[in-house]
Amino acid sequence: MYNRVMFPFGRNVKLAVPRKLEDKALVLGRDDLRFFDGRSNPAFTRDIVSLIEKDYSAAQTSGKDYDSCSYSMLAISGGSSDGAYGAGIIKGWTESGTRPVFKAVTGISTGALIAPLAFLGKEYDDVLERFYTRTSAKDILRYKGPLRVILGNSLTSNHPLEKIIRTIVTKDLLRKIAEERSKGRGLYVGTTNFDAQRLVVWNMGKIAAVGNDEAMDLFCRVILASTAIPAVFPPVFIDVQAEGKRYKEMHLDGGALTQVFFLYGALKDLKEMAADRNIDMSQIRIKLYLILNGYLLPRWKAVKDDLISIYGRYNDTQCLAQNWGDLYRLYHFSKEFGHEFNAAYIPRSFKPETEEEFNSGNMNRLFELGYDQAKAGYPWTRAIDSIVL
């Protein structure tokens, strides 16, 4: 009742999935399209094993030595308009002639926008460049009036961004993603389930493979949700079913929990499940590439004594701390299992012209910086103790 009276444009809280049914909620009637990070999900893990099995079987058939199997994987962070840096790296990487075909790509927040295009390869580099060099704030959001802000759930509407996403995500794009998945490659995007306060990892390749209109709509809504900064953008509601009843989950920016993610939850049971199919995971090595669309080094700034400036500095500081936490986690995961670690991040030497989000001048300069660095051979950070504070 309180929700209905005070927030008439909001969701009836009774439509939220009850806590006891969280793990039973189905999307598009299926249990294998996503999982809660940190929780075991056999269906999702079986899917990861099936992707590896394609290569393992091919190696055995051809008589090749699978001991030398090495996978390149890419994890793309959040960072709002600073995603222009990652987009520049990807295009410059292509120009250098050294960009690998990634076994798996993960993306969150602005990285969720980049990930499907990076997954498909150089054919979509120009789409990335156009979005991150020709887009401004007016193309992304529309400010609401005071009354709609007070009675609503966000400061702005992200309908303009949704329109862009639905223009990029065509049936042809989904078909190509599904084709790459059939070859044994994975694409994953993270959102925050606000009801459950958990990171949800979506199997975008499998959603694309479903192939119908409902799957296309879900694909777009997951990307929109991953980019939905809380309070700035409205939440995205995902329709689910549990024990024969319909509910709506509230999803927002994956960056609320982490700036970048890898498939930790799915990997929990991977070794045992792979062994059941005669796959020895100790034979596999991963070359992990991490693109942080943000900073790792503190940047001094005289902060104005007003609400917007203080909130903006708070957000920057929180992201800086998250970047370090995510970096440590991925680095130690790589070292524990003998994998190769490579990280990219915006250098402290880059000075934004303005603190305004989606400023075209900043975005173009960031794109060019990432592009020039990658084209010349990106200086990947391979050990975190080499980062000088």
Coordinates of C-alpha atoms in Angstrom, one line a residue, residues 15-18 21-22 24-30 34 193 195 202 218 237-251:
L15 CA 5.3 -8.5 -8.1
A16 CA 8.9 -9.0 -6.8
V17 CA 10.1 -12.6 -6.7
P18 CA 9.8 -13.9 -3.1
L21 CA 11.8 -18.6 -5.1
E22 CA 14.9 -16.6 -6.3
K24 CA 13.6 -21.1 -9.2
A25 CA 12.7 -18.0 -11.4
L26 CA 12.7 -18.9 -15.1
V27 CA 13.3 -16.5 -17.9
L28 CA 11.6 -17.3 -21.2
G29 CA 10.5 -20.5 -19.4
R30 CA 14.2 -21.7 -19.1
R34 CA 21.5 -16.8 -16.5
N193 CA 19.2 -7.8 -9.4
D195 CA 15.7 -7.2 -5.1
W202 CA 23.4 -13.6 -18.6
L218 CA 15.3 -9.8 -23.6
F237 CA 12.0 -5.0 -15.1
I238 CA 12.5 -8.6 -16.3
D239 CA 9.5 -10.9 -16.6
V240 CA 10.1 -14.2 -14.9
Q241 CA 8.0 -17.2 -13.7
A242 CA 8.3 -19.2 -10.6
E243 CA 6.1 -22.1 -9.5
G244 CA 3.5 -21.1 -12.1
K245 CA 3.3 -17.5 -11.1
R246 CA 4.5 -14.4 -12.9
Y247 CA 6.8 -11.9 -11.3
K248 CA 9.0 -8.9 -12.3
E249 CA 12.6 -8.6 -11.2
M250 CA 14.2 -5.2 -10.8
H251 CA 17.5 -5.0 -12.6

